[in-house]
Amino acid sequence: MFFCVTLMILYRFMESQAAQGTHPVIMMESYDHSGGIDLVCESKGWNLEPEVLWLNRDGDTLPAKDTQIHKDTEGFSVKRHITVYDYSDSNKFYCRLLQGHHMMEAEIIINSKVFDTWKWAVAISVLACLIAVGWILTAVILHKTEPQRQKVKRDLTEKKNFVELQRQRMKCELAEKKKFAVDVTLDPDKAHPELRVSPDGKQVMAGDQWQDRPDTPQRFADYVDVVGKRSFSSRRFYYEVQVSGKTKWNLGVVRENINRKEKITWRPQDGFWTVKLRNENEYCACAGPDVLLTLREKVEKVGVFVDYEEGLVSFYDVKSNSHIYSFTAQSFTDKLYPYFCPDLNERSENSAPLIISPVLTTE
């Protein structure tokens, strides 16, 4: 049963080709009479048995019922239930599947109004169940069994409807993020000397010659990186970058006091919240260590959203209205700058520029 209240499910897919399980799906099953909501997380098709964890918004493991495990010809199927309660206006819960070094994760955000709505839903559900039982008994009398073909057809329809629902929710979520669009311009005074920044500050690419530029403390010296002119230290902001035609790139936000002169380690501990493309079709989140990402199609335009107070950095595939990755429960205290790395143009295979694009709310 679905209700017309604010309910957003955010999926994070972090897996490699070695982990064959399906993306985890979180569903609301019922209202618990103690005031909570019963959730279930499911995934199928694992070659090896994964570990299933429920976590809160801070990444702390939550007590949950024992994992239900089933194995058939398609591999391991897992299911784990949990009862959650209304702790704040924005209740976030995560279902994480671990198998070796591979991780897949789904997130659900439940508005407090949903908990109140479920109370009314219980009475309605009981009445509906009584009516349904009457119909079922009648159906059993008239038709002892339902044809298996009809059951399979219904199951497929339900799955298709569920996928479409999630797609529409993600589209609405990205539309909300776009409301916080800001104007980002590249800062040539902080760009690596080998980079070529366009006069309007909206494009950057790696050149083939080192330019004579003043070696200021803010200029990148070892890596072909550049940041935006404007910094952010509060609220929310969003911007989009066109990456089509490139074989390598790295994008996100960085802390103001990052190391710009020596070897860089792209990870949150060192002030970097980024995702990258390498080897033309290998996407990673620079989470220290890198997390391999499985995306349904090649990304042409990346949307970057930051909620400073919430400690959230999210990345989206703008064309497909899909989520790429999120850094959650971060603690920001310094200024943040939009970060761009077009990477080197080796063998003229990565000559396309990174382009800061206008945010279109009609996409």
XYZ file of C-alpha atoms in Angstrom:
363
model
C 0.000 0.000 0.000
C 1.404 3.419 -0.979
C 0.354 6.786 0.484
C 0.406 10.324 -0.994
C 2.920 11.682 1.467
C 6.565 12.597 1.194
C 8.361 9.283 0.778
C 11.573 9.010 -1.177
C 13.647 5.910 -1.698
C 17.217 6.507 -2.758
C 19.201 3.660 -4.153
C 22.921 3.453 -4.073
C 24.437 0.777 -6.233
C 27.995 -0.138 -5.353
C 29.030 -3.477 -6.789
C 31.581 -5.100 -9.081
C 31.017 -7.663 -11.786
C 32.050 -10.372 -9.323
C 28.948 -9.800 -7.167
C 25.963 -11.034 -9.166
C 23.176 -10.173 -6.743
C 20.274 -7.922 -7.680
C 20.073 -4.383 -6.331
C 18.569 -4.384 -2.823
C 14.907 -3.376 -2.614
C 13.399 -1.847 0.533
C 9.650 -2.221 1.041
C 7.256 -1.073 3.748
C 5.322 -4.148 4.873
C 3.046 -3.107 7.709
C 2.444 -0.866 10.697
C 3.738 -2.210 13.994
C 1.299 -1.849 16.913
C 4.084 -0.395 19.069
C 4.184 2.680 16.813
C 6.844 1.663 14.290
C 6.877 0.630 10.652
C 8.004 -2.807 9.498
C 10.533 -2.675 6.633
C 12.043 -5.529 4.645
C 15.158 -5.524 2.462
C 15.487 -8.160 -0.266
C 18.095 -9.183 -2.846
C 18.525 -12.266 -5.034
C 21.013 -14.045 -7.273
C 24.185 -13.954 -5.148
C 26.985 -16.407 -5.953
C 28.150 -16.257 -2.353
C 26.049 -15.559 0.727
C 26.134 -11.779 1.505
C 25.887 -10.105 4.891
C 22.773 -7.915 5.317
C 22.935 -4.897 7.627
C 20.434 -2.206 8.623
C 21.963 1.170 9.542
C 20.750 4.578 10.698
C 21.651 7.921 9.106
C 24.914 8.070 11.070
C 26.040 4.677 9.805
C 25.382 2.860 13.110
C 24.196 -0.736 12.826
C 20.576 -1.221 13.960
C 19.177 -4.331 15.651
C 17.105 -6.341 13.190
C 15.574 -9.763 12.826
C 17.683 -12.693 11.646
C 18.505 -12.768 7.940
C 16.366 -15.189 5.945
C 18.544 -17.067 3.457
C 17.418 -19.285 0.591
C 19.506 -20.956 -2.098
C 18.268 -22.229 -5.449
C 19.634 -22.614 -8.984
C 19.955 -18.808 -9.287
C 22.101 -18.473 -6.165
C 21.481 -17.084 -2.702
C 18.409 -14.971 -1.917
C 18.403 -12.912 1.280
C 15.705 -11.062 3.182
C 15.946 -9.150 6.464
C 13.191 -7.378 8.427
C 13.415 -4.444 10.805
C 10.965 -2.264 12.725
C 11.814 1.465 12.664
C 10.367 4.334 14.642
C 9.792 8.069 14.236
C 12.925 9.801 15.521
C 12.831 13.103 13.588
C 11.233 14.922 10.669
C 13.587 13.121 8.289
C 14.055 9.472 9.148
C 16.831 7.837 7.105
C 17.561 4.139 7.137
C 19.990 2.117 5.040
C 20.063 -1.529 3.958
C 23.615 -2.584 3.116
C 24.714 -5.872 1.522
C 28.351 -6.892 1.936
C 30.155 -9.687 0.116
C 33.927 -9.546 0.390
C 35.051 -6.076 -0.721
C 31.833 -5.421 -2.641
C 28.912 -3.433 -1.311
C 25.381 -2.654 -2.504
C 23.167 -0.251 -0.622
C 19.640 1.162 -0.641
C 18.365 4.115 1.368
C 14.830 4.975 2.468
C 13.705 8.362 3.792
C 10.374 8.317 5.659
C 8.577 11.530 6.542
C 7.109 11.625 10.046
C 3.630 11.970 8.548
C 3.934 8.428 7.211
C 3.989 7.039 10.744
C 0.677 8.791 11.496
C -0.759 7.702 8.165
C 0.007 4.060 8.893
C -2.136 4.215 12.040
C -5.179 5.044 9.944
C -4.060 2.499 7.374
C -4.186 -0.325 9.912
C -7.921 0.036 10.449
C -8.502 0.299 6.714
C -6.222 -2.665 6.061
C -8.062 -4.834 8.597
C -11.367 -4.060 6.931
C -9.841 -4.657 3.516
C -8.372 -7.955 4.682
C -11.766 -9.143 5.953
C -13.334 -8.279 2.632
C -10.441 -9.925 0.801
C -10.802 -13.094 2.882
C -14.466 -13.265 1.923
C -13.592 -12.966 -1.747
C -10.802 -15.509 -1.418
C -13.109 -18.047 0.233
C -15.615 -17.493 -2.538
C -12.895 -17.880 -5.151
C -11.621 -21.073 -3.551
C -15.078 -22.557 -3.645
C -15.586 -21.629 -7.298
C -12.005 -22.207 -8.423
C -9.902 -24.484 -6.278
C -6.600 -23.202 -7.691
C -5.522 -20.193 -9.710
C -3.606 -20.916 -12.931
C 0.138 -20.469 -12.460
C 0.352 -18.423 -15.645
C -1.863 -15.698 -14.216
C 0.191 -15.554 -11.043
C 3.445 -15.112 -12.994
C 1.816 -12.404 -15.094
C 0.716 -10.497 -12.010
C 4.166 -10.782 -10.438
C 5.817 -9.361 -13.551
C 3.328 -6.491 -13.666
C 3.950 -5.652 -10.015
C 7.707 -5.617 -10.558
C 7.397 -3.362 -13.609
C 5.139 -0.988 -11.697
C 7.579 -0.901 -8.784
C 10.539 -0.084 -11.058
C 8.569 2.681 -12.767
C 7.564 4.100 -9.390
C 11.177 4.278 -8.278
C 12.169 5.929 -11.584
C 9.515 8.602 -11.167
C 10.538 9.217 -7.549
C 14.167 9.652 -8.556
C 13.122 12.060 -11.309
C 11.174 14.121 -8.769
C 14.089 14.029 -6.332
C 16.541 15.313 -8.950
C 14.083 18.061 -9.889
C 14.087 19.151 -6.232
C 17.898 19.228 -6.187
C 17.947 21.435 -9.296
C 16.097 24.134 -7.373
C 19.405 24.814 -5.584
C 21.369 25.427 -8.805
C 24.252 27.907 -8.545
C 26.461 29.612 -11.105
C 29.902 27.949 -11.079
C 32.895 29.509 -12.850
C 36.402 28.030 -13.011
C 39.303 29.915 -11.410
C 42.261 30.053 -13.860
C 44.521 31.414 -11.098
C 44.229 28.063 -9.305
C 44.442 25.804 -12.375
C 47.388 23.513 -13.069
C 49.697 25.152 -15.696
C 48.917 22.417 -18.229
C 45.181 23.100 -18.172
C 43.369 25.320 -20.667
C 40.460 27.231 -19.103
C 38.053 28.938 -21.509
C 37.698 32.748 -21.309
C 34.188 32.441 -19.858
C 35.419 30.000 -17.197
C 32.924 27.299 -18.179
C 35.228 24.774 -19.887
C 38.548 23.124 -19.053
C 40.754 20.624 -20.867
C 44.326 19.367 -20.682
C 46.713 21.014 -23.119
C 49.908 19.655 -24.630
C 52.249 22.305 -23.223
C 53.144 23.658 -19.801
C 52.127 27.317 -19.547
C 54.182 29.920 -17.704
C 51.961 30.729 -14.733
C 52.760 32.206 -11.284
C 53.261 29.433 -8.722
C 50.837 30.714 -6.084
C 49.928 28.664 -2.966
C 46.438 28.133 -4.386
C 47.601 26.714 -7.758
C 47.671 22.948 -8.318
C 51.206 21.823 -9.157
C 51.237 18.021 -9.394
C 47.821 17.143 -10.846
C 45.793 18.672 -13.693
C 43.101 20.020 -11.363
C 41.149 23.247 -11.001
C 38.438 24.523 -8.647
C 35.649 27.045 -8.942
C 36.022 30.692 -7.993
C 33.157 30.635 -5.514
C 33.276 28.733 -2.224
C 30.372 27.428 -0.134
C 30.184 27.094 3.650
C 26.457 26.696 4.315
C 23.117 25.589 2.926
C 22.702 23.616 -0.317
C 24.007 23.978 -3.847
C 23.808 22.074 -7.145
C 25.595 22.256 -10.501
C 25.998 20.126 -13.642
C 29.039 19.159 -15.712
C 29.038 17.683 -19.216
C 31.508 14.770 -19.449
C 30.546 13.225 -22.803
C 33.377 12.188 -25.104
C 35.886 11.715 -22.297
C 37.691 8.541 -21.208
C 38.827 9.875 -17.808
C 37.649 12.564 -15.376
C 37.191 13.314 -11.682
C 34.478 15.600 -10.241
C 33.029 16.694 -6.929
C 33.858 19.128 -4.133
C 37.003 19.721 -2.082
C 37.943 21.398 1.176
C 39.673 24.784 0.916
C 42.856 23.691 2.716
C 43.626 20.602 0.595
C 47.184 19.812 -0.478
C 47.775 21.342 -3.929
C 51.536 20.896 -4.316
C 52.259 17.239 -3.615
C 50.735 13.818 -4.115
C 46.943 13.832 -3.748
C 44.850 11.074 -2.224
C 41.244 11.428 -3.327
C 39.224 10.517 -0.241
C 37.029 12.322 2.324
C 39.708 12.054 5.037
C 41.920 14.322 2.921
C 39.174 16.744 1.917
C 37.972 15.229 -1.383
C 34.392 14.075 -2.080
C 34.502 12.959 -5.710
C 33.551 10.307 -8.248
C 35.653 9.480 -11.282
C 35.752 7.698 -14.620
C 38.820 5.693 -15.563
C 39.653 3.311 -18.419
C 36.753 4.776 -20.439
C 33.951 2.793 -18.736
C 35.004 2.140 -15.124
C 33.244 4.388 -12.604
C 34.436 4.736 -9.000
C 33.548 6.664 -5.869
C 36.741 7.978 -4.247
C 35.765 6.845 -0.760
C 39.175 5.620 0.417
C 39.414 2.908 -0.824
C 37.671 3.369 -4.168
C 34.201 1.874 -4.516
C 33.463 0.406 -7.951
C 30.098 1.559 -9.324
C 27.893 -0.327 -11.760
C 25.904 2.110 -13.911
C 23.266 1.145 -16.453
C 24.647 3.403 -19.185
C 27.549 5.726 -19.949
C 27.176 9.058 -18.178
C 27.047 12.177 -20.353
C 26.228 14.818 -17.756
C 26.867 14.689 -14.006
C 24.775 16.561 -11.442
C 26.516 17.401 -8.144
C 24.412 18.253 -5.068
C 25.756 19.321 -1.666
C 23.846 19.841 1.576
C 26.459 21.459 3.837
C 24.534 21.214 7.106
C 23.365 17.658 6.390
C 26.874 16.480 5.483
C 25.686 15.120 2.133
C 27.372 15.031 -1.295
C 25.351 13.286 -4.029
C 26.029 12.607 -7.700
C 23.408 12.028 -10.402
C 23.252 10.945 -14.040
C 21.238 13.879 -15.384
C 20.197 12.248 -18.668
C 18.734 9.099 -17.098
C 17.506 10.823 -13.902
C 19.359 8.218 -11.846
C 21.501 8.287 -8.728
C 25.240 7.525 -9.013
C 26.613 7.742 -5.452
C 26.297 9.664 -2.175
C 28.690 10.497 0.628
C 26.530 10.677 3.754
C 26.992 11.702 7.397
C 30.027 13.859 6.575
C 31.173 16.720 8.825
C 31.951 19.975 7.000
C 33.690 22.809 8.864
C 35.731 24.527 6.111
C 34.761 26.167 2.855
C 33.972 23.800 -0.024
C 34.902 24.402 -3.671
C 33.550 22.689 -6.800
C 36.391 20.487 -8.108
C 37.243 19.500 -11.691
C 39.901 17.187 -13.113
C 39.686 16.605 -16.914
C 42.770 14.342 -16.630
C 45.578 14.081 -19.179
C 44.971 13.810 -22.910
C 47.133 10.768 -23.557
C 47.288 9.646 -27.211
C 44.616 12.276 -27.983
C 41.938 9.960 -26.561
C 40.741 12.324 -23.830
C 40.708 15.663 -25.629
C 37.066 16.581 -24.886
C 36.656 19.336 -22.265
C 34.696 19.286 -19.051
C 31.862 21.780 -19.546
C 29.877 23.460 -16.774
C 26.354 23.409 -18.196
C 23.295 25.533 -17.450
C 20.857 23.649 -15.235
C 17.655 22.948 -17.163
C 14.629 22.147 -15.039
C 12.783 20.624 -18.010
C 15.239 17.744 -18.664
